[in-house]
Amino acid sequence: MKKDDCIFCKIANGEIPSETIYEDNMFRTIMDLGPASKGHALILPKQHYRDLCDLDKETAEKVFPLAAKLGNAMKKSLGCPGINVVQNNGKEAGQTVFHFHVHLIPRYEEGPEMVSWAPEKADPEELKLTGAAIRNAL
Ligand code: 5GP
Ligand code: ZN
């Protein structure tokens, strides 16, 4: 399904032009207009899914092999030794476009610095309780 007021539906389906680096019947991969580094790309399914929790099985199964294929092409063409795969779900997690997408962010020796956090010390009792809460909801 596509959503009429969704910009990524329009881009993924070619109604709005984009710098496309890959396209098949299910996905389009485009260059990000606000890149975090040189080569930053976005994998968009052509169907509308709000986020990871809304994704259908076939799309979910195909998106990581595609990320690997594109990641290898980035390494070969851009010479980036590393790549961050970033995928935001919900505005609290930094999602700004509510059509599922995967960021591929090439990383270079010279930077820039990003995708980091300051780890806190885990409380074993809290880990147990939180782990159990998630397990019980599966
Ligand atoms: P989010 O924050 O939702 O995970 O990521 C949205 C991404 O989409 C951002 O990196 C932003 O730069 C990119 N973006 C937003 N609008 C457009 C657009 O119209 N074209 C392209 N190519 N990228 C976009
Ligand atoms: Zn959409």
Coordinates of N, CA and C and ligand atoms in Angstrom, one line a residue:
M1 N 0.8 -1.2 0.0 CA 0.0 0.0 0.0 C 0.9 1.3 0.0
K2 N 0.4 2.3 -0.7 CA 1.1 3.6 -0.6 C 0.3 4.6 0.1
K3 N 0.9 5.6 0.6 CA 0.2 6.6 1.4 C 0.3 8.0 0.7
D4 N -0.8 8.6 0.4 CA -0.9 9.8 -0.4 C 0.0 10.9 0.0
D5 N 0.0 11.1 1.3 CA 0.8 12.3 1.8 C 2.2 12.0 2.3
C6 N 2.7 10.8 1.8 CA 4.1 10.4 2.3 C 5.1 10.7 1.2
I7 N 6.1 11.5 1.6 CA 7.1 11.9 0.6 C 8.0 10.7 0.2
F8 N 8.3 9.8 1.1 CA 9.1 8.6 0.7 C 8.3 7.7 -0.2
C9 N 7.0 7.6 -0.1 CA 6.2 6.8 -1.0 C 6.4 7.4 -2.4
K10 N 6.3 8.7 -2.5 CA 6.5 9.4 -3.8 C 7.9 9.2 -4.4
I11 N 8.9 9.3 -3.5 CA 10.3 9.2 -4.0 C 10.5 7.7 -4.4
A12 N 10.1 6.8 -3.6 CA 10.3 5.3 -3.8 C 9.7 4.9 -5.1
N13 N 8.5 5.5 -5.4 CA 7.8 5.1 -6.6 C 8.1 6.0 -7.8
G14 N 9.0 6.9 -7.7 CA 9.5 7.6 -8.9 C 8.6 8.8 -9.2
E15 N 7.7 9.2 -8.3 CA 6.8 10.4 -8.6 C 7.6 11.7 -8.3
I16 N 8.6 11.6 -7.4 CA 9.5 12.7 -7.1 C 10.9 12.2 -7.5
P17 N 11.6 13.0 -8.3 CA 13.0 12.5 -8.7 C 13.9 12.4 -7.5
S18 N 14.9 11.5 -7.6 CA 15.9 11.4 -6.6 C 17.2 10.8 -7.2
E19 N 18.3 11.0 -6.5 CA 19.5 10.4 -7.0 C 19.5 8.9 -6.5
T20 N 19.1 8.1 -7.5 CA 18.9 6.7 -7.2 C 20.2 5.8 -7.4
I21 N 20.6 5.0 -6.5 CA 21.7 4.2 -6.7 C 21.3 2.7 -6.9
Y22 N 20.1 2.4 -6.6 CA 19.6 1.0 -6.7 C 18.1 1.0 -6.8
E23 N 17.6 0.2 -7.7 CA 16.1 0.0 -7.8 C 15.7 -1.4 -8.2
D24 N 14.8 -2.0 -7.5 CA 14.2 -3.3 -8.0 C 12.7 -3.1 -7.8
N25 N 11.9 -4.3 -7.9 CA 10.5 -4.1 -7.8 C 10.0 -3.8 -6.4
M26 N 10.8 -4.0 -5.4 CA 10.4 -3.8 -4.0 C 11.0 -2.5 -3.3
F27 N 12.3 -2.2 -3.8 CA 13.0 -1.1 -3.1 C 13.6 -0.1 -4.1
R28 N 13.8 1.1 -3.5 CA 14.6 2.1 -4.2 C 15.6 2.6 -3.1
T29 N 16.9 2.7 -3.5 CA 17.9 3.3 -2.6 C 18.4 4.6 -3.2
I30 N 18.3 5.6 -2.4 CA 18.6 7.0 -2.8 C 19.7 7.6 -2.0
M31 N 20.3 8.7 -2.5 CA 21.3 9.5 -1.7 C 20.5 10.4 -0.8
D32 N 20.9 10.4 0.5 CA 20.3 11.3 1.5 C 20.6 12.8 1.1
L33 N 19.6 13.6 1.2 CA 19.8 15.0 0.9 C 20.4 15.8 2.1
G34 N 20.5 15.2 3.2 CA 21.2 15.8 4.4 C 22.2 14.8 4.9
P35 N 23.2 14.5 4.1 CA 24.1 13.4 4.4 C 24.9 13.6 5.7
A36 N 25.1 12.5 6.5 CA 26.0 12.5 7.7 C 27.4 12.3 7.3
S37 N 27.6 11.8 6.1 CA 29.0 11.6 5.5 C 28.8 11.4 4.0
K38 N 30.0 11.4 3.3 CA 29.9 11.3 1.9 C 29.4 9.9 1.5
G39 N 28.3 9.8 0.7 CA 27.8 8.5 0.3 C 26.6 8.1 1.1
H40 N 26.2 8.8 2.1 CA 25.0 8.5 3.0 C 23.8 8.2 2.1
A41 N 23.3 7.0 2.2 CA 22.1 6.5 1.3 C 21.0 6.0 2.2
L42 N 19.8 6.0 1.6 CA 18.6 5.5 2.3 C 18.0 4.4 1.5
I43 N 17.7 3.2 2.1 CA 17.0 2.2 1.4 C 15.5 2.4 1.8
L44 N 14.7 2.5 0.7 CA 13.2 2.7 0.9 C 12.4 1.6 0.3
P45 N 11.6 0.9 1.0 CA 10.6 0.0 0.3 C 9.6 0.8 -0.5
K46 N 9.1 0.3 -1.6 CA 8.1 1.0 -2.4 C 6.8 1.0 -1.8
Q47 N 6.5 0.0 -0.9 CA 5.3 0.0 -0.1 C 5.5 0.8 1.1
H48 N 4.4 1.4 1.6 CA 4.4 2.2 2.8 C 4.4 1.3 4.1
Y49 N 5.4 1.4 4.9 CA 5.4 0.8 6.3 C 5.9 1.9 7.2
R50 N 5.2 2.1 8.3 CA 5.6 3.3 9.1 C 7.0 3.1 9.7
D51 N 7.3 1.9 10.2 CA 8.6 1.7 10.8 C 8.8 0.2 10.9
L52 N 9.9 -0.2 11.6 CA 10.3 -1.6 11.7 C 9.2 -2.5 12.2
C53 N 8.4 -2.0 13.2 CA 7.4 -2.8 13.9 C 6.2 -3.0 13.0
D54 N 6.1 -2.3 11.9 CA 5.0 -2.3 11.0 C 5.4 -3.1 9.7
L55 N 6.6 -3.5 9.6 CA 7.2 -4.1 8.4 C 6.6 -5.5 8.0
D56 N 6.4 -5.8 6.7 CA 6.0 -7.2 6.4 C 7.2 -8.1 6.3
K57 N 6.9 -9.4 6.3 CA 8.0 -10.4 6.5 C 8.9 -10.4 5.3
E58 N 8.4 -10.3 4.1 CA 9.2 -10.3 2.9 C 10.1 -9.1 2.8
T59 N 9.6 -8.0 3.1 CA 10.5 -6.8 3.1 C 11.6 -6.9 4.1
A60 N 11.2 -7.4 5.3 CA 12.2 -7.6 6.4 C 13.3 -8.6 5.9
E61 N 12.9 -9.6 5.3 CA 13.9 -10.6 4.9 C 14.8 -10.1 3.8
K62 N 14.3 -9.2 3.0 CA 15.2 -8.8 1.8 C 16.0 -7.5 2.1
V63 N 15.7 -6.8 3.2 CA 16.3 -5.5 3.4 C 17.8 -5.7 3.8
F64 N 18.1 -6.7 4.6 CA 19.5 -6.8 5.1 C 20.4 -7.3 4.0
P65 N 20.0 -8.3 3.2 CA 20.9 -8.7 2.1 C 21.1 -7.5 1.1
L66 N 20.1 -6.6 0.9 CA 20.3 -5.5 0.1 C 21.3 -4.5 0.7
A67 N 21.2 -4.3 2.1 CA 22.1 -3.4 2.8 C 23.5 -3.9 2.6
A68 N 23.7 -5.2 2.6 CA 25.1 -5.8 2.5 C 25.6 -5.6 1.1
K69 N 24.7 -5.8 0.1 CA 25.1 -5.6 -1.3 C 25.6 -4.1 -1.5
L70 N 24.8 -3.2 -1.0 CA 25.1 -1.7 -1.2 C 26.3 -1.4 -0.4
G71 N 26.4 -2.0 0.8 CA 27.6 -1.7 1.7 C 28.9 -2.1 1.0
N72 N 28.8 -3.3 0.3 CA 30.0 -3.7 -0.4 C 30.4 -2.8 -1.6
A73 N 29.3 -2.3 -2.3 CA 29.5 -1.3 -3.4 C 30.1 0.0 -2.8
M74 N 29.7 0.4 -1.7 CA 30.2 1.6 -1.1 C 31.7 1.5 -0.7
K75 N 32.0 0.3 -0.1 CA 33.4 0.1 0.2 C 34.3 0.1 -1.0
K76 N 33.8 -0.5 -2.1 CA 34.6 -0.6 -3.3 C 34.7 0.8 -4.0
S77 N 33.6 1.5 -4.0 CA 33.6 2.7 -4.8 C 34.1 4.0 -4.0
L78 N 33.9 4.0 -2.7 CA 34.2 5.2 -1.9 C 35.4 5.0 -1.0
G79 N 35.8 3.7 -0.8 CA 37.0 3.4 0.0 C 36.7 3.7 1.5
C80 N 35.4 3.5 1.9 CA 35.1 3.7 3.3 C 35.4 2.4 4.0
P81 N 36.3 2.4 5.1 CA 36.5 1.1 5.8 C 35.4 0.6 6.6
G82 N 34.5 1.5 7.0 CA 33.3 1.1 7.8 C 32.0 1.7 7.3
I83 N 30.9 1.1 7.8 CA 29.6 1.6 7.5 C 28.7 1.5 8.7
N84 N 28.0 2.5 9.0 CA 26.9 2.4 10.1 C 25.6 2.1 9.4
V85 N 24.9 1.1 9.9 CA 23.5 0.9 9.4 C 22.6 1.4 10.6
V86 N 21.9 2.5 10.2 CA 21.0 3.1 11.3 C 19.6 3.1 10.8
Q87 N 18.7 2.8 11.8 CA 17.3 2.7 11.4 C 16.5 3.2 12.6
N88 N 15.8 4.3 12.4 CA 15.1 5.0 13.5 C 13.6 4.6 13.5
N89 N 13.1 4.4 14.7 CA 11.7 4.0 14.8 C 11.0 4.8 15.9
G90 N 10.1 5.7 15.4 CA 9.4 6.6 16.4 C 10.2 7.9 16.6
K91 N 9.4 9.0 16.8 CA 10.1 10.3 16.9 C 11.1 10.4 18.1
E92 N 10.8 9.6 19.2 CA 11.7 9.6 20.3 C 13.1 9.0 19.9
A93 N 13.1 8.2 18.9 CA 14.3 7.5 18.4 C 14.9 8.3 17.3
G94 N 14.4 9.5 17.0 CA 15.0 10.3 15.9 C 14.3 10.1 14.5
Q95 N 13.3 9.3 14.4 CA 12.6 9.2 13.1 C 11.9 10.5 12.8
T96 N 12.2 11.0 11.6 CA 11.5 12.2 11.1 C 10.6 12.0 9.9
V97 N 10.9 10.9 9.2 CA 10.1 10.6 8.0 C 9.4 9.2 8.3
F98 N 8.1 9.2 8.4 CA 7.5 8.0 9.0 C 7.1 7.0 7.9
H99 N 8.1 6.7 7.1 CA 8.0 5.6 6.1 C 9.3 4.8 6.4
F100 N 9.2 3.6 6.7 CA 10.4 2.8 7.1 C 11.6 3.0 6.1
H101 N 12.7 3.2 6.6 CA 13.9 3.4 5.8 C 15.2 3.0 6.6
V102 N 16.2 2.6 5.9 CA 17.5 2.2 6.5 C 18.5 3.1 6.0
H103 N 19.2 3.7 6.9 CA 20.4 4.6 6.6 C 21.6 3.7 6.4
L104 N 22.4 4.0 5.3 CA 23.7 3.4 5.2 C 24.7 4.6 5.2
I105 N 25.5 4.6 6.2 CA 26.4 5.8 6.4 C 27.8 5.3 6.4
P106 N 28.5 5.6 5.3 CA 29.9 5.3 5.1 C 30.7 6.0 6.2
R107 N 31.7 5.3 6.7 CA 32.6 5.9 7.8 C 34.0 5.8 7.3
Y108 N 34.7 6.9 7.5 CA 36.1 7.1 7.0 C 37.0 7.3 8.2
E109 N 38.3 7.0 7.9 CA 39.3 7.1 9.0 C 39.3 8.5 9.6
E110 N 39.1 9.5 8.7 CA 39.2 10.9 9.1 C 37.9 11.5 9.7
G111 N 36.9 10.7 9.9 CA 35.7 11.1 10.5 C 34.6 11.3 9.5
P112 N 33.4 12.0 9.8 CA 33.2 12.6 11.1 C 32.8 11.6 12.2
E113 N 32.9 12.1 13.5 CA 32.5 11.3 14.6 C 30.9 11.2 14.7
M114 N 30.4 10.1 14.9 CA 28.9 10.0 15.1 C 28.4 8.7 15.6
V115 N 27.1 8.6 15.8 CA 26.5 7.3 16.2 C 27.2 6.8 17.4
S116 N 27.2 7.6 18.5 CA 27.9 7.1 19.7 C 27.0 7.4 20.9
W117 N 27.2 6.8 22.0 CA 26.6 7.1 23.3 C 27.5 6.8 24.4
A118 N 27.2 7.4 25.6 CA 28.0 7.1 26.8 C 27.4 6.0 27.5
P119 N 28.0 4.8 27.5 CA 27.4 3.6 28.2 C 27.3 3.9 29.7
E120 N 26.2 3.5 30.3 CA 26.0 3.5 31.7 C 26.3 2.1 32.3
K121 N 26.5 2.0 33.6 CA 26.8 0.7 34.2 C 25.5 0.0 34.4
A122 N 25.4 -1.3 33.9 CA 24.1 -2.0 34.0 C 24.0 -2.5 35.4
D123 N 22.7 -2.4 35.9 CA 22.4 -3.0 37.2 C 21.8 -4.4 36.9
P124 N 22.5 -5.5 37.5 CA 22.1 -6.9 37.1 C 20.6 -7.2 37.4
E125 N 20.1 -6.6 38.5 CA 18.7 -6.9 38.9 C 17.8 -6.2 37.8
E126 N 18.1 -5.0 37.4 CA 17.3 -4.3 36.4 C 17.4 -5.0 35.1
L127 N 18.6 -5.5 34.7 CA 18.7 -6.3 33.4 C 17.8 -7.5 33.4
K128 N 17.8 -8.2 34.6 CA 16.9 -9.4 34.7 C 15.4 -9.1 34.5
L129 N 15.0 -8.0 35.2 CA 13.6 -7.6 35.1 C 13.2 -7.1 33.7
T130 N 14.1 -6.3 33.2 CA 13.8 -5.8 31.8 C 13.8 -6.9 30.8
G131 N 14.8 -7.8 30.9 CA 14.9 -8.9 30.0 C 13.6 -9.8 30.1
A132 N 13.2 -10.0 31.3 CA 12.0 -10.9 31.5 C 10.7 -10.2 30.9
A133 N 10.7 -8.9 31.1 CA 9.5 -8.1 30.6 C 9.4 -8.3 29.0
I134 N 10.6 -8.2 28.4 CA 10.5 -8.3 26.9 C 10.3 -9.7 26.5
R135 N 10.9 -10.7 27.1 CA 10.7 -12.1 26.8 C 9.2 -12.4 26.9
N136 N 8.6 -12.0 28.0 CA 7.2 -12.3 28.3 C 6.2 -11.7 27.3
A137 N 6.7 -10.6 26.5 CA 5.8 -10.0 25.6 C 6.0 -10.5 24.2
L138 N 6.9 -11.5 24.0 CA 7.1 -12.1 22.7 C 6.0 -12.9 22.2
Ligands
5GP1 P1 15.1 9.7 9.9 O1 15.5 10.8 10.8 O2 13.6 9.7 9.7 O3 15.7 8.4 10.3 O4 15.8 10.0 8.5 C1 15.2 10.8 7.5 C2 16.3 11.1 6.5 O5 15.7 11.5 5.3 C3 17.2 12.2 6.9 O6 18.6 11.8 6.9 C4 17.0 13.3 5.8 O7 18.2 14.0 5.5 C5 16.4 12.5 4.7 N1 15.5 13.2 3.8 C6 14.4 13.9 4.2 N2 13.7 14.3 3.2 C7 14.4 13.9 2.1 C8 14.1 14.0 0.7 O8 13.2 14.6 0.2 N3 15.0 13.4 -0.2 C9 16.1 12.7 0.3 N4 16.9 12.2 -0.6 N5 16.4 12.6 1.6 C10 15.5 13.2 2.5
ZN2 ZN 5.3 6.1 2.5

